[in-house]
Tab-separated table of C-alpha atoms in Angstrom:
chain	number	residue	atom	x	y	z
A	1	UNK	CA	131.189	87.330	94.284
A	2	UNK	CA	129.459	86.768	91.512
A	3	UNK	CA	130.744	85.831	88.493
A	4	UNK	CA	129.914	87.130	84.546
A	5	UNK	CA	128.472	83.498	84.273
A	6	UNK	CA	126.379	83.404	87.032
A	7	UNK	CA	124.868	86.817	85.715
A	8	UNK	CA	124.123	85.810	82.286
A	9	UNK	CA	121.749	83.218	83.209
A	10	UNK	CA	120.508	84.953	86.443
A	11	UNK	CA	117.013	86.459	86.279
A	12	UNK	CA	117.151	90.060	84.474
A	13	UNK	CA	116.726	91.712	87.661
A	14	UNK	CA	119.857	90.481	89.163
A	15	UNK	CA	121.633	91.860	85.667
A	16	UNK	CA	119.895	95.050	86.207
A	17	UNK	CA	121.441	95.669	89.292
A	18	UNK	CA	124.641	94.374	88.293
A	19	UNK	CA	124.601	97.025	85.440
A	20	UNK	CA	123.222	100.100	86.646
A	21	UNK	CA	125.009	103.099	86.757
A	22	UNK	CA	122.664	104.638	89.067
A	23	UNK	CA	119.814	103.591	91.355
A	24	UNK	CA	116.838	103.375	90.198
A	25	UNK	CA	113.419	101.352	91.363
A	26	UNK	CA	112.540	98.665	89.497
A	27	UNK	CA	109.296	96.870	88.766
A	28	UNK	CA	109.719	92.886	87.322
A	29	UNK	CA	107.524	90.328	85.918
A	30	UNK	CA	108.532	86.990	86.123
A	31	UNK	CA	107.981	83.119	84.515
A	32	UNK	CA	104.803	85.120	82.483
A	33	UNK	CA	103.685	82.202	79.993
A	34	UNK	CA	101.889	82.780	76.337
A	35	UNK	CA	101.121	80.261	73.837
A	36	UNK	CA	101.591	81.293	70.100
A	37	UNK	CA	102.727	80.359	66.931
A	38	UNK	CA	106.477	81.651	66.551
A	39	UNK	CA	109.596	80.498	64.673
A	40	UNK	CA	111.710	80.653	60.864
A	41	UNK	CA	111.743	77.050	60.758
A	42	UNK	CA	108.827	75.135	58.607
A	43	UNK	CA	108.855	72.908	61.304
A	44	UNK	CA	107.578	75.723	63.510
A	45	UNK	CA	104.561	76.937	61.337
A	46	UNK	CA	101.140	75.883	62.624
A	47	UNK	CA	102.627	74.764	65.701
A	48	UNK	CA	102.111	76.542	69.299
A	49	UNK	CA	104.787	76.663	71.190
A	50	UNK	CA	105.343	78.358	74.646
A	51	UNK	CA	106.848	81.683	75.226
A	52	UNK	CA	108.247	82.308	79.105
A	53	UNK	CA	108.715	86.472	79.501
A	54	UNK	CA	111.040	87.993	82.033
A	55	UNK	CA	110.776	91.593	82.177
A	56	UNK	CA	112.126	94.251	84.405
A	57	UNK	CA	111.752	97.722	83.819
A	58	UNK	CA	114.122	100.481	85.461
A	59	UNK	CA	111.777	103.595	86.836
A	60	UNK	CA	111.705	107.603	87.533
A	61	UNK	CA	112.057	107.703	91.601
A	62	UNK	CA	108.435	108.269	92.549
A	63	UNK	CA	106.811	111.320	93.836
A	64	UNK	CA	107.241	111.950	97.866
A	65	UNK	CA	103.278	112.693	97.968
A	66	UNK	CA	102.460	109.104	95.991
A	67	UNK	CA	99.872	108.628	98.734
A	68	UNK	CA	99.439	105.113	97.842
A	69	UNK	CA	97.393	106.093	94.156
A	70	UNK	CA	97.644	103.463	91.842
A	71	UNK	CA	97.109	106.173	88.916
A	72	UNK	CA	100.417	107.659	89.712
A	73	UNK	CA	102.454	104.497	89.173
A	74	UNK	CA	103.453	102.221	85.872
A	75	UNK	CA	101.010	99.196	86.670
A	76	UNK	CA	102.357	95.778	86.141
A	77	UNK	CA	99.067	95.376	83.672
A	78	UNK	CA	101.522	97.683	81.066
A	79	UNK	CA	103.863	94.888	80.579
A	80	UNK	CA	101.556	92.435	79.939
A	81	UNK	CA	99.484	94.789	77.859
A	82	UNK	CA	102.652	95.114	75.976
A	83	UNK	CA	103.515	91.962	75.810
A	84	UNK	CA	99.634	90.743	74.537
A	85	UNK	CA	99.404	93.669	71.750
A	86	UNK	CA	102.818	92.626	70.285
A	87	UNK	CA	101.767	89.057	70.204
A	88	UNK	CA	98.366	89.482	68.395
A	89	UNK	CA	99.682	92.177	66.083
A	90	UNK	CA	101.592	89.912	63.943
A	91	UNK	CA	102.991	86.287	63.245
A	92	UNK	CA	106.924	86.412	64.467
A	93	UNK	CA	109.910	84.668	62.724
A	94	UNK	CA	112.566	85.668	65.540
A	95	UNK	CA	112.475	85.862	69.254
A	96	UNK	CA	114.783	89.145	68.924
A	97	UNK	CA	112.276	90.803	66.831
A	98	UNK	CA	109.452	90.216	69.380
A	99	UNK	CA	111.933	91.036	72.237
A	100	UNK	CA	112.594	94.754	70.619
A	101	UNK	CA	109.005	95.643	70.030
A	102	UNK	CA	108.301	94.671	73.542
A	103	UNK	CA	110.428	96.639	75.321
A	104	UNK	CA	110.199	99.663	72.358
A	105	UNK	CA	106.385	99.346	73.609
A	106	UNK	CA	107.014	99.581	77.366
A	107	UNK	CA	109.312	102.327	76.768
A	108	UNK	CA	106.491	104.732	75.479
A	109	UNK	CA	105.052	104.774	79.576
A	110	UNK	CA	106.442	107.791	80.914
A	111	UNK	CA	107.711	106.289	83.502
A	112	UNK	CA	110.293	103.658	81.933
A	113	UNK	CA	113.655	104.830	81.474
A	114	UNK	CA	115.426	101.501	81.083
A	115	UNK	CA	113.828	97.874	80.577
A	116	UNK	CA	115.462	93.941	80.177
A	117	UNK	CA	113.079	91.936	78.095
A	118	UNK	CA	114.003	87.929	78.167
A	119	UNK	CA	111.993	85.317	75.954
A	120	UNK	CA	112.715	82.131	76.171
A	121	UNK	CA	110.994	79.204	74.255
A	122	UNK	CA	109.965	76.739	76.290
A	123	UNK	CA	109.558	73.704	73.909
A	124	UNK	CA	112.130	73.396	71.366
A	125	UNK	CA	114.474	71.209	72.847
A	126	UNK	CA	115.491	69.904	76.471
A	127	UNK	CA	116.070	73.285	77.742
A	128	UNK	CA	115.090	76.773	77.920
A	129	UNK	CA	115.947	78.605	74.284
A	130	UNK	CA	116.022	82.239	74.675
A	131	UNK	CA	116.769	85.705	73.914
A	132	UNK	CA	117.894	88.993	76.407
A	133	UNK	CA	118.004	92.536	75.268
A	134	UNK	CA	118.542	95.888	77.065
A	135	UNK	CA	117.344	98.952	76.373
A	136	UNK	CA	116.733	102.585	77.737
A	137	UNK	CA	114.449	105.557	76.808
A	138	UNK	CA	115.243	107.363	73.485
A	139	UNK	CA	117.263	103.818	71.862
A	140	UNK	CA	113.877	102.286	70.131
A	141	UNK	CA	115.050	100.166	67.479
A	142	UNK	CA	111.566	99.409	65.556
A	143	UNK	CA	108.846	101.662	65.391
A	144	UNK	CA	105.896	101.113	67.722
A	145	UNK	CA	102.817	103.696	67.641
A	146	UNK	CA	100.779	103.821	70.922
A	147	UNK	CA	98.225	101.392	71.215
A	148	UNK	CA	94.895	102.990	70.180
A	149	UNK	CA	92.165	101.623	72.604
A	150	UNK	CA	88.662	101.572	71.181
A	151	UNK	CA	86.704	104.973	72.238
A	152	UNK	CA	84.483	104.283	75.165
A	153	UNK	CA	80.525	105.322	75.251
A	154	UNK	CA	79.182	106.572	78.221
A	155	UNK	CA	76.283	105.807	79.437
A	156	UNK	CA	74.439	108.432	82.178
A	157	UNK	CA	71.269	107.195	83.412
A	158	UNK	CA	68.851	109.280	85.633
A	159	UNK	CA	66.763	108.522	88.782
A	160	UNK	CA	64.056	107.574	86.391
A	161	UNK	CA	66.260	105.521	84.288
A	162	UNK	CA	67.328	103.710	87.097
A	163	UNK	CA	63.879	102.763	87.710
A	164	UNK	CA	62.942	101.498	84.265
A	165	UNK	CA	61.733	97.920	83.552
A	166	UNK	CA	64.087	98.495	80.141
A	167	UNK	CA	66.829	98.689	82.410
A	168	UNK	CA	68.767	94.988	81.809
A	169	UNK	CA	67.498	95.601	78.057
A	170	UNK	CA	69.528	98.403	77.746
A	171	UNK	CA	72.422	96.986	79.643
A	172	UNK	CA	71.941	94.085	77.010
A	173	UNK	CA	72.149	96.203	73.871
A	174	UNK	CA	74.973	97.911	75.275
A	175	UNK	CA	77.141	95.060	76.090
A	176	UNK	CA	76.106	93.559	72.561
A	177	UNK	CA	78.278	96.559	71.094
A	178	UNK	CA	82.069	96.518	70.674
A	179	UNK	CA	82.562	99.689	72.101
A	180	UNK	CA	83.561	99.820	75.844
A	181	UNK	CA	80.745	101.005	78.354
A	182	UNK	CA	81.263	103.106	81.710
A	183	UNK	CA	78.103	104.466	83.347
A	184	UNK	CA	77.399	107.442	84.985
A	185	UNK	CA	74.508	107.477	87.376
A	186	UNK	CA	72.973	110.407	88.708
A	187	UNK	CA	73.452	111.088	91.792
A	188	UNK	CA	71.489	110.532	94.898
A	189	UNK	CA	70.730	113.915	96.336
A	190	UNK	CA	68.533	113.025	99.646
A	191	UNK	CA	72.410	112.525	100.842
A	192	UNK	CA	73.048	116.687	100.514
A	193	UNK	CA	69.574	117.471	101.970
A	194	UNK	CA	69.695	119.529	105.325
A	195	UNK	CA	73.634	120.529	104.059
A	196	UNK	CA	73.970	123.967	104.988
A	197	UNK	CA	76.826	125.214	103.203
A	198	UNK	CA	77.912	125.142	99.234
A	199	UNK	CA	81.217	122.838	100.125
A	200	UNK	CA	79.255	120.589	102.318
A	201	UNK	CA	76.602	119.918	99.340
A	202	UNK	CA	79.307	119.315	96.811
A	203	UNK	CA	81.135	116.615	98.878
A	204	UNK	CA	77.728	115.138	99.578
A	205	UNK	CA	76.814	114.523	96.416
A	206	UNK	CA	80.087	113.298	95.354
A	207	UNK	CA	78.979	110.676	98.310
A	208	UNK	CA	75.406	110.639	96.409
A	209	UNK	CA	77.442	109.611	92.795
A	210	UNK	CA	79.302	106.724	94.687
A	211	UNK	CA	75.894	105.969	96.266
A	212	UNK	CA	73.772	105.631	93.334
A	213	UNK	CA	77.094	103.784	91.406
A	214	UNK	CA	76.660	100.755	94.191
A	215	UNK	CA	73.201	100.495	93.618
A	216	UNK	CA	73.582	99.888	89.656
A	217	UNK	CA	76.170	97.204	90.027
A	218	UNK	CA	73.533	96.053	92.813
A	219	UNK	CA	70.715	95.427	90.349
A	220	UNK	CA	73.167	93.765	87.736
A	221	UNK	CA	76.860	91.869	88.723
A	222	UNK	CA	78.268	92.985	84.923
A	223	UNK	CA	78.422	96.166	86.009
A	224	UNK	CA	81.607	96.679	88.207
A	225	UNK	CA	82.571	100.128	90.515
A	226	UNK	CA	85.670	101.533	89.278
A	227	UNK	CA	86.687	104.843	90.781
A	228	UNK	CA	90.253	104.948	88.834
A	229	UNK	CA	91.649	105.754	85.650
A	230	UNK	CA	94.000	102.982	86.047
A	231	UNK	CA	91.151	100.144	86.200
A	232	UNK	CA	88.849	102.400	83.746
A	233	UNK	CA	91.715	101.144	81.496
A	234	UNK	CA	91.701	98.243	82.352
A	235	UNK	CA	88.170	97.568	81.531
A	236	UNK	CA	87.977	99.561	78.379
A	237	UNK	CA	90.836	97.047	77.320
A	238	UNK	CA	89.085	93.759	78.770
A	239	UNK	CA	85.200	94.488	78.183
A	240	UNK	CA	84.427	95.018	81.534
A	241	UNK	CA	81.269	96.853	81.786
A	242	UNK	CA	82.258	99.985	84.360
A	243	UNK	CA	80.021	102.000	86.872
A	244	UNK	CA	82.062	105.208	87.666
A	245	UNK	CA	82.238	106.121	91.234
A	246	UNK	CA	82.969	109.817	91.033
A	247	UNK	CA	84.786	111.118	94.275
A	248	UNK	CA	88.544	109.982	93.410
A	249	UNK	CA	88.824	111.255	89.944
A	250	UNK	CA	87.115	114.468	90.597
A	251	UNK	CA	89.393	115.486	93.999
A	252	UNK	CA	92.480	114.651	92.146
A	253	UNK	CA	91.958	116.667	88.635
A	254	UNK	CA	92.753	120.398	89.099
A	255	UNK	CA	89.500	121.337	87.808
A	256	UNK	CA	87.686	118.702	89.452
A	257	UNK	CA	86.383	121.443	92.094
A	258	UNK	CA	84.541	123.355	89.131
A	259	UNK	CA	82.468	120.421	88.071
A	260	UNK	CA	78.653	120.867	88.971
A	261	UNK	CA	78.627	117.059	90.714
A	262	UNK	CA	75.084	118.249	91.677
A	263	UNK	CA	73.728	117.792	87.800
A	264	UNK	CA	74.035	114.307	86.916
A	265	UNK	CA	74.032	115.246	83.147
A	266	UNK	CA	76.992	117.781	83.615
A	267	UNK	CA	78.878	115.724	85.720
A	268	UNK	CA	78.426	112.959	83.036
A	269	UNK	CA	79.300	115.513	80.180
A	270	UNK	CA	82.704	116.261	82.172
A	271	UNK	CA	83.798	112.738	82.615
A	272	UNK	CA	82.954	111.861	79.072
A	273	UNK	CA	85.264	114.879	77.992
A	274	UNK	CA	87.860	113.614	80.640
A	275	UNK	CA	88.148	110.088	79.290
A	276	UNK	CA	87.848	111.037	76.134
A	277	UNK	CA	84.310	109.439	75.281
A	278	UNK	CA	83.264	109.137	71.671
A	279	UNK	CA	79.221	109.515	72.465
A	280	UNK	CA	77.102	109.973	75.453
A	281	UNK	CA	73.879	107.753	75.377
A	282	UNK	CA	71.252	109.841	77.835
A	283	UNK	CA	68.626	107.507	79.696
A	284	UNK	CA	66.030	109.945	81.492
A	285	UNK	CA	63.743	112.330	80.873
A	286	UNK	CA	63.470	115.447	78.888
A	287	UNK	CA	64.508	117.463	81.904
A	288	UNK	CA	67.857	116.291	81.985
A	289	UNK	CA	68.665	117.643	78.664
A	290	UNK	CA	68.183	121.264	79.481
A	291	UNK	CA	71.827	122.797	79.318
A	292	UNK	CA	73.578	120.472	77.035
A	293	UNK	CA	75.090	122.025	74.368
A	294	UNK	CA	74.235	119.593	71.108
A	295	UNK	CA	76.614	120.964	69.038
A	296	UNK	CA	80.065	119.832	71.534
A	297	UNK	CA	81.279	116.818	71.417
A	298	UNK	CA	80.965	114.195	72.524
A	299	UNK	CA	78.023	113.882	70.444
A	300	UNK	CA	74.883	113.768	72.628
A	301	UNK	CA	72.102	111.110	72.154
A	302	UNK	CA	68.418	111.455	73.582
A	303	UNK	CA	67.069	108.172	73.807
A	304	UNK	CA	64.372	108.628	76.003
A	305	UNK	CA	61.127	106.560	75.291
A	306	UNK	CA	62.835	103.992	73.164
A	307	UNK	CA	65.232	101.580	73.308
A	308	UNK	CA	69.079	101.502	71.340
């Protein structure tokens, strides 16, 4: 059996299932290391000491029809996200301050209803100095506002774009900027030629978007596929320049089956609106303007014939 003891120094998990008063699933990270500067002691200014972070966070049960989507899950990358943003936002005195705002942070996912958060310090003395709190959805202590992610740009670039000796240039300029970059290509439309039917055009050139997508990150290795919203995060977060391949996000929004995939320019208008876009930069020519509506954001840029 085990004993009070043996829980309090037993890895957070084994303490969440020791305390629960009903099931739930549970996602953990363990032995995660950072380096800052932490502590009330003088001793401890301009010193960098390691921080170990055990986390576990209690769930909702999952939907039956999860069908294996990673958008439809908390990802792991939210407690490290939370623990990172806590850590750069501000100099900590005390280990129980940074252990609330933590797990006040990873309560704002939707899908957290209970979380542990241990922090030990790893190089104060022969052992393992720490601190353990518990707590559950609607019991925030401090107050932690949402993260506010810089506003990405996207970027839609035509058959003609594509084709452009500017084309690493603009890629350049682009990833000189400090707002995130996702690119929409249009899409190849030879793949929907001979289609007979509406629905069979409409998948095909969802086929053509993922086609065309491929063939950017083919002509430069910055430029990464990402077909989720989950690692669209992700790279708007860690500077990753994105290509998005557009048959996952469109089948699984409600709307998605209204969205002219056909028109590169509308289909990029759409996902800028879906992602909440701040600009979209147009690469092409003057025919792939006609039905854009200038006054709706996101604002819309023409930069055809010149450069950023």
């Amino acid at each position: 059996m085990t004993t009070e003891t043996e829980l309090a120094f037993a890895h957070p998990e084994a303490r969440s299932v020791a305390t629960a008063d009903r099931p739930l699933d549970r996602l953990s990270l363990r032995n995660h290391l950072a380096e800052v500067e932490i502590g009330a002691f003088q001793s401890e200014r301009n010193v960098v000491q390691r921080l170990q972070f055990n986390v576990v966070v209690e769930i909702a049960p999952l939907p039956n029809d999860l069908g294996d989507d990673v958008d439809r899950i908390l990802s792991y990358d939210r407690l490290t996200e939370a623990i990172a943003h806590e850590l750069a936002a501000e100099r900590f005195n005390l280990l129980e301050t940074l252990c609330e705002r933590v797990a006040d942070r990873i309560l704002l996912q939707p899908q957290a209803e209970r979380v542990f958060v241990r922090i030990e310090k790893l190089d104060r003395g022969p052992g393992a100095l720490g601190v353990e709190i518990v707590r559950k959805k609607g019991q925030a202590v401090s107050e932690v506002e949402p993260s506010s992610a810089l506003s990405p740009v996207v970027a839609f670039l035509s058959e003609k774009a594509m084709q452009s000796p500017n084309l690493t240039s603009w890629i350049d300029q682009l990833a000189a900027g400090a707002a995130p970059i996702v690119f929409c290509v249009a899409p190849d439309n030879t793949v929907a030629q001979g289609a007979d039917t509406q629905a069979a055009r409409w998948r095909m050139a969802l086929l053509g978007g993922e086609l065309a997508a491929w063939r950017l990150a083919d002509k430069d290795p910055r430029c990464v596929v990402v077909d989720n919203r989950t690692e669209l995060d992700w790279a708007f977060k860690n500077g990753q320049i994105s290509v998005w391949a557009p048959t996952k996000i469109i089948l699984d929004t409600p709307e998605g089956s209204a969205v002219t995939v056909e028109s590169g320019p509308e289909l990029a208008r759409w996902f800028a609106a879906f992602i909440g876009a701040k600009e979209v930069l147009i690469f092409g020519g003057p025919q792939e303007q006609d039905g854009w509506p200038t006054t709706m954001p996101p604002r819309i840029i023409n930069l055809e014939q010149r450069e950023l």
